[in-house]
mmCIF file of C-alpha atoms in Angstrom:
data_model
loop_
_atom_site.group_PDB
_atom_site.id
_atom_site.type_symbol
_atom_site.label_atom_id
_atom_site.label_comp_id
_atom_site.label_asym_id
_atom_site.label_seq_id
_atom_site.Cartn_x
_atom_site.Cartn_y
_atom_site.Cartn_z
ATOM 1 C CA UNK G 23 -15.286 10.925 -13.351
ATOM 2 C CA UNK G 24 -12.871 13.523 -12.080
ATOM 3 C CA UNK G 25 -9.124 13.134 -12.362
ATOM 4 C CA UNK G 26 -9.011 12.980 -8.559
ATOM 5 C CA UNK G 27 -11.438 10.051 -8.493
ATOM 6 C CA UNK G 28 -9.351 8.348 -11.158
ATOM 7 C CA UNK G 29 -6.209 8.898 -9.076
ATOM 8 C CA UNK G 30 -7.880 7.333 -6.034
ATOM 9 C CA UNK G 31 -9.001 4.359 -8.102
ATOM 10 C CA UNK G 32 -5.489 3.987 -9.506
ATOM 11 C CA UNK G 33 -4.111 3.977 -5.972
ATOM 12 C CA UNK G 34 -6.588 1.213 -5.161
ATOM 13 C CA UNK G 35 -5.268 -0.755 -8.126
ATOM 14 C CA UNK G 36 -1.697 -0.436 -6.855
ATOM 15 C CA UNK G 37 -2.713 -1.452 -3.327
ATOM 16 C CA UNK G 38 -4.909 -4.377 -4.410
ATOM 17 C CA UNK G 39 -4.102 -8.043 -4.037
ATOM 18 C CA UNK G 40 -4.218 -8.430 -7.841
ATOM 19 C CA UNK G 41 -2.981 -5.191 -9.456
ATOM 20 C CA UNK G 42 -2.835 -6.684 -12.949
ATOM 21 C CA UNK G 43 -6.508 -7.690 -12.853
ATOM 22 C CA UNK G 44 -7.589 -4.413 -11.272
ATOM 23 C CA UNK G 45 -5.592 -2.404 -13.842
ATOM 24 C CA UNK G 46 -7.566 -4.204 -16.567
ATOM 25 C CA UNK G 47 -10.829 -3.461 -14.740
ATOM 26 C CA UNK G 48 -9.935 0.213 -14.356
ATOM 27 C CA UNK G 49 -9.000 0.479 -18.039
ATOM 28 C CA UNK G 50 -12.383 -0.996 -18.922
ATOM 29 C CA UNK G 51 -14.146 1.513 -16.684
ATOM 30 C CA UNK G 52 -12.301 4.430 -18.278
ATOM 31 C CA UNK G 53 -13.494 3.259 -21.689
ATOM 32 C CA UNK G 54 -17.077 3.808 -20.453
ATOM 33 C CA UNK G 55 -16.576 6.840 -18.211
ATOM 34 C CA UNK G 56 -14.372 9.668 -19.410
ATOM 35 C CA UNK G 57 -11.854 11.159 -16.982
ATOM 36 C CA UNK G 58 -12.460 14.901 -16.657
ATOM 37 C CA UNK G 59 -9.497 17.152 -15.900
ATOM 38 C CA UNK G 60 -9.151 18.806 -12.519
ATOM 39 C CA UNK G 61 -8.233 22.339 -13.497
ATOM 40 C CA UNK G 62 -7.763 25.554 -11.522
ATOM 41 C CA UNK G 63 -11.512 26.314 -11.530
ATOM 42 C CA UNK G 64 -12.200 22.889 -10.057
ATOM 43 C CA UNK G 65 -9.533 23.539 -7.438
ATOM 44 C CA UNK G 66 -11.175 26.826 -6.453
ATOM 45 C CA UNK G 67 -14.557 25.105 -6.145
ATOM 46 C CA UNK G 68 -13.094 22.208 -4.162
ATOM 47 C CA UNK G 69 -11.974 24.273 -1.154
ATOM 48 C CA UNK G 70 -15.428 25.429 -0.014
ATOM 49 C CA UNK G 71 -16.945 22.022 -0.714
ATOM 50 C CA UNK G 72 -14.273 20.299 1.351
ATOM 51 C CA UNK G 73 -14.742 22.776 4.199
ATOM 52 C CA UNK G 74 -18.500 22.147 4.176
ATOM 53 C CA UNK G 75 -17.978 18.398 4.482
ATOM 54 C CA UNK G 76 -15.443 18.958 7.249
ATOM 55 C CA UNK G 77 -17.896 21.148 9.153
ATOM 56 C CA UNK G 78 -20.656 18.581 8.674
ATOM 57 C CA UNK G 79 -18.486 15.893 10.247
ATOM 58 C CA UNK G 80 -17.980 18.062 13.343
ATOM 59 C CA UNK G 81 -21.708 18.697 13.815
ATOM 60 C CA UNK G 82 -23.153 16.136 16.246
ATOM 61 C CA UNK G 83 -25.964 14.145 14.746
ATOM 62 C CA UNK G 84 -29.141 13.461 16.673
ATOM 63 C CA UNK G 85 -30.279 9.891 16.884
ATOM 64 C CA UNK G 86 -33.930 10.460 16.052
ATOM 65 C CA UNK G 87 -35.165 7.363 17.859
ATOM 66 C CA UNK G 88 -33.463 8.384 21.109
ATOM 67 C CA UNK G 89 -34.693 11.961 20.692
ATOM 68 C CA UNK G 90 -38.277 10.741 20.210
ATOM 69 C CA UNK G 91 -38.131 8.427 23.230
ATOM 70 C CA UNK G 92 -37.081 11.244 25.533
ATOM 71 C CA UNK G 93 -39.915 13.542 24.516
#
């Protein structure tokens, strides 16, 4: 998993109702899934990906069932 994903999971641990239990669960997960660093190259790649997801959220989706009923 990426270091950013790990950071988000760690935030979830801190915000959970049982941080001690969730910290143990996260430690167990990290034993199975290595945390990959988020370096400068990853940062450069992240910008365009994030912009694409932002643009996708602004594009209205067509409800196919309503579209079919009208035609």
